[in-house]
């Protein structure tokens, strides 16, 4: 079976032969304007009368073989400081536009919206996205991996949406200082995408096959400049913050603690395509609280990073590897009360082919745990090969500063250093049908040698009717990534999958078909099976965008360590014990056009030690568009096991209220009740974006013990952030 692995790695390099860009014939000429442009949603300026119009959009969904039913007209122009865009989104029929709210970075498929995808290097891999929904909520993000969008990126630009009886108009001005591009280049990759929920039509200017997102940079057309875009000039931004707050721990009966803090971030454009980010005494109090989950897993759960400094342009570092083999995971830095003293990151494009990312951060000492001050250095470089593929290298160093372990103190002992180095090859064919990755990593830790490697590879073929993939992983028992996320060591994993889709010509169903996936774990020598799950799923996508999946699976687990199947510390199952069970389940998501939306899922089957498990999950939502959205999620687990566990049930309930008074004034309040952790959390956040990228936050949090009901701790924080350019 493992003879396939070298062949797979060879295929990754052989497949991506260079080819011309698919939509190279689609061109939009952009000319400089000498007359002023007012961002008001009214197309009466001379600049718009003289601009070329991009029209004749192509339908992507429900079919990708015809012209779009709805008319969309796009015009672009520029001056010395701004790139301008105006879009006429024509409609048909009566009734209100369908949007979730006025909140920034909305869900694409749940809103009437227009998006711009821009590839300033024309490398079909990285870029920027801007857009708005029909109520005026903004969308902006960094594009990476040829079609993914990191919506955590937040920068300065202005836009207006104006509604008319037969259309809605989106007009925007994007400063050249906001984006990164190569000086002197006169052709950018570009595409425009529109989603209309009333007609359930998704369309794009340059045609995109329906199996791919319209964000796919492999299918961009060309924005052709009459002259090279103007140099952005000196581009230095300072983003200081001041913070005040108070907190009290009722569990420990401590006195109220008061916070008075300040810090600053800086952004320096080293070149028009390379950016230096600096931070001193950063604070992350405006970050959302993690969504709680019922934990029945044997391994560490993954919680995504939400802190702005780490997310901005951080895909080159954080996306190296696989979802369960990440050599760098920024949440290892500065959480759990560990202070961050300062940090710096240099990232961006050196030219069309080379991309670099270097980050250095230092954290302070934590006396109560004995954690020393530490320095974190991460460096990655990427080289484009063929038309859309790339080779990458990463190096990660975690170093304890002035640290001498004291084994008599009773405190944990930390390694003096931990290092990781690795290469990866990312495959993306010119038409995006073939994608994949091959990777190898090695760790360096005092006292650990041998079996300290990890390598993995996957290859996936995606056509309109077939999705076929293969993935394998190997992680040695001594592989150690202390700044990464690698929840499991000492294994070989094999994971093939195949999907077949059918597309009815008419009727309520848009597509349907079966999917088979199978995941196998072996010991690190590949000789003894430890885990296996095989699943058969049948999925249906309806033309109204509602979806239904029904599935059945078989699970086998040989425990490699003692494990409590309820994670309540009642008792443990024996190491080496074997467990096998079958499960059936179903998932349904309602159509997004309704004001009342819901998602239902359920599973029932066996569990460890010949037990049984029932799980149901419900998500309900109602919106008073575009100002108020109410949501409720409820997860229930009922587990039947022999003694000493017996019958156990867990509830996880989370109501949420979002109020978007304008597209610059937001209030969010939500509660999370976790029966497994016996905790109730309340979080409210008020945000006022009083200027572009400048905010006032007021955050209040409470944690309660539900039975007997009393306050565990609470905190109130006020934070002011101001962004200004030098």
XYZ file of C-alpha atoms in Angstrom:
726
model
C 0.000 0.000 0.000
C 2.792 2.482 0.879
C 4.419 2.051 -2.547
C 1.830 4.545 -3.760
C 3.407 7.355 -1.723
C 6.548 8.008 -3.858
C 4.404 7.846 -6.999
C 2.007 10.422 -5.520
C 4.856 12.827 -4.730
C 6.180 12.487 -8.313
C 2.725 13.287 -9.695
C 2.657 16.524 -7.712
C 5.672 17.805 -9.653
C 4.823 16.380 -13.085
C 1.245 17.638 -13.408
C 1.513 21.462 -13.381
C 2.760 22.243 -16.867
C 2.810 25.929 -17.704
C -0.226 27.207 -19.583
C -1.806 30.498 -20.600
C -4.288 31.986 -18.156
C -7.769 30.656 -18.905
C -9.573 34.006 -19.178
C -6.743 36.031 -20.691
C -9.078 37.315 -23.420
C -11.281 39.155 -20.881
C -9.867 42.668 -20.618
C -11.081 45.859 -18.966
C -9.226 49.035 -19.905
C -8.713 51.508 -17.049
C -7.843 55.145 -17.735
C -6.754 57.941 -15.435
C -9.254 60.686 -14.683
C -8.426 64.354 -14.204
C -11.904 65.205 -12.894
C -13.055 64.633 -9.288
C -15.072 61.560 -8.259
C -17.551 61.855 -5.386
C -18.374 58.614 -3.556
C -22.161 58.952 -3.282
C -23.704 56.142 -5.365
C -24.685 58.598 -8.132
C -23.088 57.998 -11.535
C -23.000 61.571 -12.819
C -19.266 62.332 -12.939
C -17.435 62.830 -16.222
C -14.961 60.116 -15.236
C -17.723 57.479 -15.255
C -19.078 58.615 -18.609
C -15.655 58.054 -20.176
C -14.827 54.748 -18.419
C -15.121 51.403 -20.194
C -17.976 49.189 -18.962
C -17.492 45.546 -17.961
C -20.853 43.861 -18.540
C -22.191 40.610 -20.013
C -21.603 38.586 -16.837
C -21.611 34.777 -16.975
C -23.813 32.616 -14.777
C -21.925 30.374 -12.311
C -24.893 28.995 -10.358
C -27.289 27.322 -10.872
C -25.692 26.599 -14.304
C -22.344 27.703 -15.732
C -23.205 27.298 -19.403
C -25.140 30.495 -20.109
C -25.106 34.262 -19.732
C -26.206 35.765 -16.431
C -29.900 36.499 -16.132
C -29.324 39.737 -14.197
C -27.427 42.651 -15.699
C -24.366 43.982 -13.870
C -22.270 46.919 -15.137
C -18.830 47.719 -13.707
C -16.655 50.786 -14.308
C -13.177 51.554 -12.950
C -10.919 54.606 -13.041
C -8.112 56.122 -10.960
C -6.211 59.283 -10.062
C -2.948 59.907 -8.218
C -4.279 58.635 -4.854
C -7.282 56.336 -5.371
C -8.537 53.410 -7.401
C -12.263 53.980 -8.058
C -15.005 51.438 -8.691
C -18.708 51.847 -9.427
C -21.139 48.969 -9.978
C -24.760 48.963 -11.143
C -26.491 45.808 -9.877
C -29.753 45.634 -11.796
C -32.615 43.615 -10.280
C -35.961 42.142 -11.260
C -39.176 41.797 -9.276
C -40.369 43.568 -6.152
C -39.468 43.031 -2.522
C -36.583 44.055 -0.260
C -32.979 43.152 -0.847
C -31.803 40.156 1.157
C -28.991 40.837 3.604
C -27.993 39.548 7.031
C -27.000 42.860 8.594
C -24.710 45.860 8.202
C -21.818 44.008 9.799
C -18.498 44.052 7.977
C -17.249 40.901 6.183
C -20.643 39.241 5.779
C -21.248 35.653 4.627
C -21.153 35.676 0.812
C -23.950 33.149 0.191
C -26.362 34.754 2.701
C -26.441 38.257 1.181
C -27.206 40.049 -2.064
C -23.715 41.350 -2.766
C -20.997 42.333 -5.205
C -17.298 41.467 -4.780
C -14.111 42.499 -6.563
C -11.186 40.030 -6.683
C -7.890 41.685 -7.558
C -4.516 40.077 -8.362
C -2.035 43.003 -8.646
C 0.911 40.692 -9.437
C -1.079 38.613 -11.936
C 0.414 35.496 -10.324
C -3.012 33.829 -9.797
C -2.126 33.120 -6.161
C -2.315 36.233 -3.960
C -4.370 39.397 -4.026
C -7.087 41.540 -2.430
C -10.868 41.506 -2.288
C -13.307 44.391 -1.781
C -17.080 44.534 -1.929
C -20.387 45.299 -0.236
C -23.832 43.844 0.298
C -26.985 45.578 -0.897
C -27.391 47.413 2.434
C -23.870 48.884 2.352
C -21.919 46.556 4.667
C -18.292 46.434 3.550
C -16.222 43.341 2.743
C -12.429 43.326 2.466
C -9.805 40.610 2.699
C -6.415 39.329 1.679
C -6.419 36.568 -0.937
C -4.069 33.573 -0.745
C -3.696 29.995 -2.008
C -5.225 30.983 -5.338
C -8.770 31.680 -4.135
C -9.120 31.812 -0.346
C -9.935 35.111 1.372
C -8.673 36.082 4.843
C -11.416 38.412 6.087
C -9.461 39.357 9.211
C -7.563 41.911 7.100
C -9.031 45.352 7.790
C -7.804 48.519 6.095
C -8.741 52.060 5.090
C -11.110 52.609 2.159
C -14.529 54.198 1.667
C -17.721 53.083 -0.072
C -21.406 53.915 -0.438
C -24.395 51.824 -1.529
C -27.452 53.609 -2.920
C -30.736 51.829 -3.711
C -32.929 52.589 -6.733
C -36.222 50.969 -7.855
C -34.488 48.807 -10.497
C -30.936 48.491 -9.154
C -28.516 49.084 -6.313
C -25.288 50.974 -6.902
C -22.014 50.287 -5.113
C -19.324 52.974 -5.364
C -15.887 52.783 -3.703
C -12.539 54.571 -3.463
C -9.549 52.385 -2.529
C -6.330 54.259 -1.669
C -3.258 52.966 -3.474
C -1.593 53.010 -0.041
C -4.063 50.356 1.141
C -3.007 47.689 -1.361
C 0.337 46.196 -2.385
C 1.428 45.959 -6.036
C 4.575 45.787 -8.119
C 5.792 49.139 -9.356
C 5.584 49.476 -13.144
C 3.252 46.535 -13.844
C 0.407 47.461 -16.239
C -1.724 44.307 -16.167
C -3.512 43.024 -13.063
C -5.650 39.942 -12.740
C -9.261 40.865 -11.910
C -12.737 39.412 -11.653
C -16.131 40.570 -10.420
C -18.664 38.368 -8.661
C -22.315 38.945 -7.830
C -24.741 36.964 -5.682
C -28.520 37.518 -5.907
C -30.660 35.506 -3.505
C -34.067 36.281 -5.037
C -33.108 34.636 -8.317
C -30.542 32.306 -6.604
C -28.072 33.394 -9.265
C -24.332 33.692 -8.742
C -22.472 35.264 -11.652
C -19.002 36.462 -12.640
C -17.594 38.751 -15.324
C -14.868 36.296 -16.407
C -16.492 32.820 -16.456
C -15.771 30.425 -13.573
C -16.749 26.712 -13.554
C -19.398 26.123 -10.906
C -17.290 23.627 -8.924
C -14.970 26.518 -7.977
C -15.517 29.681 -5.958
C -15.762 32.881 -8.001
C -12.746 34.009 -5.953
C -10.565 31.536 -7.881
C -7.665 33.592 -9.232
C -7.041 30.964 -11.914
C -10.059 32.399 -13.765
C -9.439 36.137 -13.527
C -9.533 38.394 -16.545
C -7.209 41.374 -16.989
C -7.306 44.967 -15.786
C -5.192 46.817 -18.359
C -3.768 50.202 -17.275
C -3.193 53.054 -19.709
C -0.050 53.855 -17.675
C 1.634 52.087 -14.739
C -0.319 52.697 -11.517
C 1.067 55.647 -9.548
C 3.615 54.992 -6.819
C 1.932 55.007 -3.418
C 4.625 57.354 -2.052
C 5.675 57.398 1.607
C 3.328 55.029 3.386
C 3.671 54.885 7.164
C 0.694 54.282 9.432
C 0.665 54.577 13.218
C -2.128 52.840 15.151
C -1.938 53.693 18.858
C -4.433 52.506 21.459
C -5.333 53.451 25.016
C -7.180 51.096 27.307
C -8.849 51.205 30.684
C -10.647 48.439 32.522
C -11.451 46.629 35.706
C -11.889 42.973 36.619
C -12.727 40.921 39.694
C -12.239 37.202 40.450
C -15.003 36.130 42.815
C -13.741 32.536 42.905
C -10.437 33.582 44.463
C -12.094 36.461 46.367
C -9.486 38.927 45.144
C -9.875 42.690 45.169
C -10.881 44.524 42.005
C -7.994 44.928 39.567
C -7.722 48.104 37.503
C -6.082 48.300 34.078
C -4.494 51.338 32.491
C -2.577 50.485 29.378
C -1.342 51.845 26.081
C 0.469 50.494 23.062
C 1.107 51.145 19.420
C 1.238 49.344 16.085
C 3.002 50.695 13.027
C 2.807 49.783 9.359
C 5.672 50.782 7.092
C 5.570 50.161 3.350
C 9.176 49.173 2.642
C 8.238 48.959 -1.035
C 4.883 49.087 -2.817
C 4.633 45.310 -2.310
C 6.532 44.677 0.951
C 5.229 45.720 4.360
C 6.812 45.978 7.829
C 4.474 45.630 10.826
C 5.647 46.644 14.306
C 3.892 46.335 17.652
C 4.831 47.420 21.179
C 2.789 46.255 24.174
C -0.103 44.958 22.050
C -3.531 44.239 23.529
C -6.234 41.933 22.204
C -9.175 42.696 24.500
C -11.547 43.421 21.587
C -11.225 39.856 20.304
C -14.327 37.665 20.393
C -14.549 34.936 22.998
C -13.888 31.440 21.617
C -17.007 29.497 20.726
C -17.326 26.714 23.278
C -17.760 23.082 22.259
C -18.616 19.821 23.979
C -15.272 18.035 24.073
C -15.473 14.252 23.575
C -12.193 14.044 21.695
C -9.016 12.228 22.724
C -6.773 14.978 21.370
C -6.354 18.725 21.762
C -9.048 20.811 20.070
C -8.174 23.499 17.526
C -9.336 27.066 18.171
C -8.660 29.591 15.391
C -6.490 32.655 15.851
C -8.460 35.908 16.124
C -5.789 38.477 16.977
C -5.297 41.017 14.214
C -1.492 41.261 14.317
C -1.018 37.543 13.689
C -3.715 37.287 11.025
C -2.737 40.124 8.723
C -0.820 38.644 5.792
C -0.001 35.657 7.999
C -1.145 32.855 5.692
C 2.413 32.111 4.543
C 3.325 31.201 8.141
C 0.114 29.793 9.600
C -0.950 27.734 6.550
C 2.336 25.873 6.203
C 1.583 22.174 6.597
C -1.812 20.552 7.152
C -4.725 21.131 9.492
C -3.296 18.660 12.038
C 0.398 19.177 11.222
C 0.983 22.905 11.663
C 4.606 23.720 12.572
C 3.533 27.289 13.436
C 0.345 28.151 15.330
C 0.304 31.741 16.605
C -2.041 30.972 19.521
C 1.005 29.473 21.256
C 2.308 33.036 21.665
C 1.047 35.340 24.386
C -2.192 33.716 25.538
C -3.083 32.586 29.054
C -1.896 35.795 30.695
C 1.582 35.752 29.109
C 2.489 39.371 28.187
C 3.809 40.218 24.718
C 6.516 42.877 24.932
C 7.030 43.654 21.259
C 6.849 42.140 17.816
C 7.802 42.784 14.201
C 6.827 41.181 10.897
C 8.133 41.778 7.385
C 5.863 40.282 4.744
C 4.914 40.608 1.131
C 6.157 40.119 -2.403
C 9.735 40.696 -3.496
C 8.635 40.350 -7.115
C 6.157 38.294 -9.124
C 7.891 35.025 -8.218
C 9.249 35.518 -4.684
C 7.281 36.044 -1.454
C 8.710 36.423 2.052
C 7.411 36.417 5.636
C 9.596 37.027 8.728
C 8.245 37.519 12.255
C 9.946 38.082 15.603
C 8.120 38.387 18.940
C 9.174 38.454 22.562
C 7.043 37.538 25.561
C 7.601 38.377 29.224
C 8.160 36.095 32.203
C 5.223 34.539 34.085
C 6.185 34.097 37.725
C 3.334 31.873 38.906
C 4.095 29.112 36.370
C 7.852 29.642 36.129
C 7.541 30.329 32.381
C 10.624 32.284 31.295
C 10.707 35.185 28.900
C 10.812 33.746 25.392
C 11.678 34.830 21.887
C 9.805 33.508 18.845
C 11.288 33.808 15.362
C 9.562 32.530 12.228
C 10.889 32.917 8.683
C 9.307 31.666 5.470
C 10.140 32.182 1.823
C 8.121 31.080 -1.186
C 9.074 30.735 -4.849
C 6.496 30.464 -7.603
C 7.028 27.620 -10.074
C 5.091 26.717 -13.227
C 1.932 28.799 -13.674
C 0.354 28.715 -10.186
C 2.389 26.361 -7.972
C 5.087 27.271 -5.455
C 7.928 25.936 -3.328
C 8.219 27.098 0.278
C 10.684 26.899 3.164
C 9.979 27.667 6.835
C 12.144 27.962 9.952
C 10.739 28.379 13.478
C 12.786 29.052 16.602
C 11.433 29.270 20.165
C 14.146 30.307 22.623
C 13.948 30.741 26.408
C 15.781 33.904 27.494
C 18.283 33.741 30.384
C 16.672 30.530 31.611
C 18.222 27.943 33.917
C 15.760 25.166 34.874
C 15.287 24.627 38.613
C 13.995 21.097 39.083
C 13.596 21.599 42.863
C 11.128 24.494 42.612
C 8.070 22.329 41.944
C 7.317 24.439 38.856
C 7.197 23.014 35.316
C 10.526 22.648 33.491
C 10.683 24.184 30.006
C 12.982 23.431 27.095
C 15.729 25.937 26.421
C 14.779 25.913 22.755
C 12.604 24.201 20.176
C 13.209 24.530 16.440
C 11.457 23.362 13.307
C 12.516 23.534 9.680
C 10.748 22.275 6.597
C 9.947 22.448 2.890
C 6.651 22.181 1.080
C 5.492 22.145 -2.524
C 2.018 23.491 -3.291
C 0.451 22.338 -6.529
C -2.233 24.263 -8.398
C -2.739 23.516 -12.085
C -3.564 26.342 -14.487
C -7.264 25.356 -14.591
C -7.409 24.483 -10.851
C -8.560 20.912 -11.578
C -5.442 19.488 -9.895
C -4.366 20.700 -6.446
C -2.136 19.211 -3.797
C 0.753 19.559 -1.399
C 3.918 17.649 -0.438
C 5.689 18.550 2.804
C 8.569 17.474 5.050
C 9.425 18.845 8.535
C 12.114 18.191 11.137
C 12.142 19.307 14.764
C 15.121 20.001 17.049
C 14.615 19.715 20.819
C 17.168 19.116 23.620
C 17.104 15.452 24.637
C 14.995 14.302 21.669
C 16.518 12.711 18.589
C 15.396 10.112 16.093
C 11.803 9.774 14.883
C 11.653 13.601 14.873
C 10.415 13.965 11.287
C 7.005 14.592 9.778
C 6.026 14.371 6.128
C 2.733 14.386 4.260
C 1.310 14.670 0.752
C -2.076 14.976 -0.868
C -3.396 15.150 -4.420
C -6.914 16.164 -5.424
C -8.750 16.193 -8.746
C -11.869 18.388 -9.000
C -14.108 18.452 -12.057
C -17.785 19.265 -12.417
C -18.828 15.706 -11.683
C -15.874 14.114 -9.860
C -13.868 14.999 -6.763
C -11.158 12.417 -6.072
C -8.479 12.815 -3.435
C -5.694 11.001 -1.633
C -3.767 12.092 1.454
C -1.115 10.449 3.586
C 0.699 11.681 6.707
C 3.600 10.510 8.835
C 4.502 12.045 12.205
C 7.365 10.559 14.235
C 6.976 9.842 17.936
C 9.644 12.465 18.784
C 8.468 15.138 16.362
C 7.954 18.227 18.545
C 6.449 21.540 17.397
C 6.044 23.623 20.558
C 4.917 26.656 18.543
C 2.694 24.522 16.333
C -0.495 22.494 16.409
C 0.288 18.777 16.127
C -2.162 16.996 18.465
C -0.928 13.490 17.642
C 2.545 11.925 17.249
C 3.829 8.516 16.213
C 1.451 7.564 13.396
C 0.922 6.985 9.691
C -2.379 8.191 8.212
C -4.009 7.243 4.891
C -7.140 9.120 3.753
C -8.665 8.520 0.282
C -12.000 10.062 -0.744
C -14.219 10.132 -3.843
C -17.335 12.138 -4.721
C -19.616 11.836 -7.758
C -22.111 14.612 -8.565
C -25.185 14.565 -10.812
C -26.840 17.717 -12.188
C -30.540 17.465 -13.135
C -31.526 19.706 -16.038
C -34.618 20.973 -14.186
C -36.524 20.529 -10.964
C -35.921 21.540 -7.357
C -32.548 19.785 -7.066
C -29.404 21.545 -8.313
C -26.973 18.698 -7.676
C -26.776 15.434 -5.778
C -24.441 12.513 -5.373
C -22.588 10.081 -3.112
C -19.301 10.566 -1.311
C -17.085 7.874 0.234
C -14.277 8.777 2.640
C -12.036 6.485 4.632
C -9.391 7.464 7.182
C -6.849 4.921 8.449
C -4.297 5.385 11.241
C -1.369 2.997 11.793
C 1.567 3.027 14.184
C 4.563 4.980 12.921
C 5.994 1.876 11.243
C 2.775 1.407 9.243
C 2.260 -2.130 10.558
C -0.516 -2.024 13.179
C -3.909 -0.367 12.635
C -4.964 1.938 15.493
C -7.927 3.885 14.041
C -10.240 3.653 11.065
C -13.394 5.496 10.071
C -15.217 4.847 6.795
C -18.178 7.052 5.869
C -20.746 6.965 3.075
C -22.536 10.282 2.550
C -25.248 11.299 0.084
C -25.570 15.041 -0.430
C -28.311 17.090 -2.085
C -28.069 20.787 -2.980
C -31.396 22.398 -3.893
C -31.794 25.316 -6.283
C -32.907 27.534 -3.406
C -29.465 26.838 -1.805
C -30.824 24.642 0.999
C -28.841 21.423 1.525
C -29.435 17.911 2.879
C -26.854 15.248 3.761
C -27.512 11.744 5.067
C -24.668 9.471 6.067
C -23.562 6.265 7.752
C -20.160 5.367 9.164
C -18.154 2.592 10.772
C -15.555 3.460 13.425
C -12.721 1.390 14.904
C -10.407 2.708 17.664
C -7.576 1.065 19.556
C -6.762 3.313 22.498
C -3.095 4.271 22.728
C -3.492 5.767 26.202
C -6.015 5.791 29.022
C -9.154 7.736 28.071
C -12.340 8.937 29.767
C -15.098 8.817 27.081
C -17.046 11.604 28.864
C -14.015 13.812 29.724
C -15.465 14.208 33.248
C -12.585 12.448 35.036
C -14.878 9.682 36.323
C -12.778 6.735 35.134
C -10.710 5.670 32.148
C -10.801 2.942 29.550
C -7.730 0.736 29.393
C -4.829 1.450 27.114
C -4.854 -1.018 24.220
C -8.605 -1.700 24.495
C -10.398 -1.977 21.127
C -13.751 -0.393 20.257
C -15.933 -0.643 17.166
C -19.331 0.870 16.341
C -21.669 2.064 13.566
C -23.349 5.477 13.319
C -26.030 7.078 11.139
C -26.699 10.788 10.788
C -28.325 13.597 8.817
C -27.769 17.337 8.359
C -30.117 19.939 6.865
C -29.532 23.664 6.233
C -32.486 25.841 5.222
C -32.529 28.264 2.289
C -30.773 31.589 3.032
C -33.495 33.726 1.413
C -35.872 33.377 4.370
C -35.828 35.811 7.267
C -36.082 32.763 9.524
C -33.231 30.324 8.900
C -32.302 27.083 10.600
C -29.835 24.217 10.505
C -30.534 20.789 12.004
C -28.225 17.833 12.468
C -28.423 14.543 14.348
C -26.435 11.361 14.781
C -27.116 8.105 16.579
C -25.036 4.988 17.006
C -22.534 3.142 19.091
C -19.812 4.500 21.318
C -16.859 3.311 23.384
C -17.174 0.150 25.493
C -20.331 -1.026 23.638
C -22.124 2.154 24.650
C -24.450 4.394 22.639
C -24.429 8.079 21.763
C -27.185 10.416 20.540
C -26.241 13.918 19.387
C -28.526 16.663 18.094
C -27.568 20.168 17.044
C -29.928 23.032 16.219
C -29.134 26.526 14.951
C -31.990 29.007 14.600
C -31.811 32.545 13.265
C -34.165 35.414 12.556
C -33.214 38.779 11.093
C -34.973 42.125 11.016
C -32.883 43.190 8.070
C -30.588 44.938 8.000
C -30.440 46.062 11.634
C -31.097 43.131 13.993
C -30.143 39.457 13.897
C -31.133 36.950 16.586
C -29.589 33.474 16.730
C -29.806 30.451 19.000
C -27.625 27.357 18.907
C -28.289 24.273 21.022
C -26.212 21.089 21.128
C -27.288 18.015 23.092
C -25.329 14.825 23.737
C -26.773 11.762 25.488
C -24.254 8.981 26.211
C -25.068 5.507 27.540
C -22.109 3.618 29.014
C -21.641 0.830 31.574
C -20.701 1.734 35.127
C -19.062 3.758 36.545
C -20.143 6.279 33.887
C -23.765 5.249 33.406
C -25.997 7.648 31.462
C -24.587 11.127 30.882
C -26.066 14.142 29.097
C -24.490 17.451 28.064
C -26.172 20.665 26.934
C -24.362 23.455 25.096
C -26.621 26.462 24.495
C -25.699 29.812 22.977
C -28.168 32.625 22.206
C -26.716 35.621 20.318
C -27.958 39.132 19.460
C -26.386 41.326 16.762
C -27.531 44.909 16.325
C -26.019 46.905 13.447
C -27.399 50.406 13.791
C -25.287 51.627 10.870
C -22.336 50.117 9.003
C -20.063 51.804 11.572
C -22.008 51.177 14.821
C -22.360 47.617 16.152
C -23.528 45.838 19.276
C -23.093 42.115 19.918
C -24.267 40.177 22.939
C -24.161 36.435 23.453
C -24.306 33.848 26.196
C -22.742 30.382 26.254
C -23.870 27.671 28.660
C -21.585 24.634 28.728
C -22.981 21.753 30.799
C -19.798 19.701 30.474
C -17.639 22.488 31.927
C -20.417 23.716 34.240
C -19.873 27.285 33.098
C -22.054 30.100 31.821
C -20.333 32.899 29.909
C -21.831 36.277 28.978
C -20.067 38.593 26.547
C -21.216 41.957 25.185
C -19.305 44.197 22.830
C -20.054 47.688 21.532
C -18.006 48.925 18.567
C -18.055 52.375 16.986
C -15.966 52.818 13.847
C -15.754 56.598 14.080
C -13.227 56.827 11.227
C -11.981 54.252 8.690
C -10.064 51.535 10.616
C -10.353 53.540 13.881
C -12.579 52.129 16.630
C -13.977 52.566 20.103
C -14.671 49.264 21.914
C -16.566 48.661 25.136
C -16.378 44.989 26.174
C -18.119 43.414 29.177
C -17.707 39.741 30.162
C -19.148 37.599 32.944
C -18.579 33.979 33.917
C -21.059 32.175 36.154
C -21.305 28.830 37.860
C -24.867 27.758 36.966
C -25.560 25.493 39.964
C -25.476 26.987 42.554
C -25.744 30.204 40.579
C -23.028 32.733 41.419
C -20.524 34.975 39.638
C -17.069 33.451 39.073
C -15.439 36.524 37.497
C -16.319 39.600 35.484
C -14.503 42.311 33.571
C -15.169 45.616 31.806
C -12.763 47.064 29.231
C -12.836 50.321 27.251
C -10.421 50.654 24.360
C -9.809 53.422 21.825
C -7.866 52.785 18.597
C -6.906 55.502 16.128
C -5.321 54.955 12.712
C -3.506 57.827 11.083
C -1.058 58.079 8.195
C 2.181 59.992 8.228
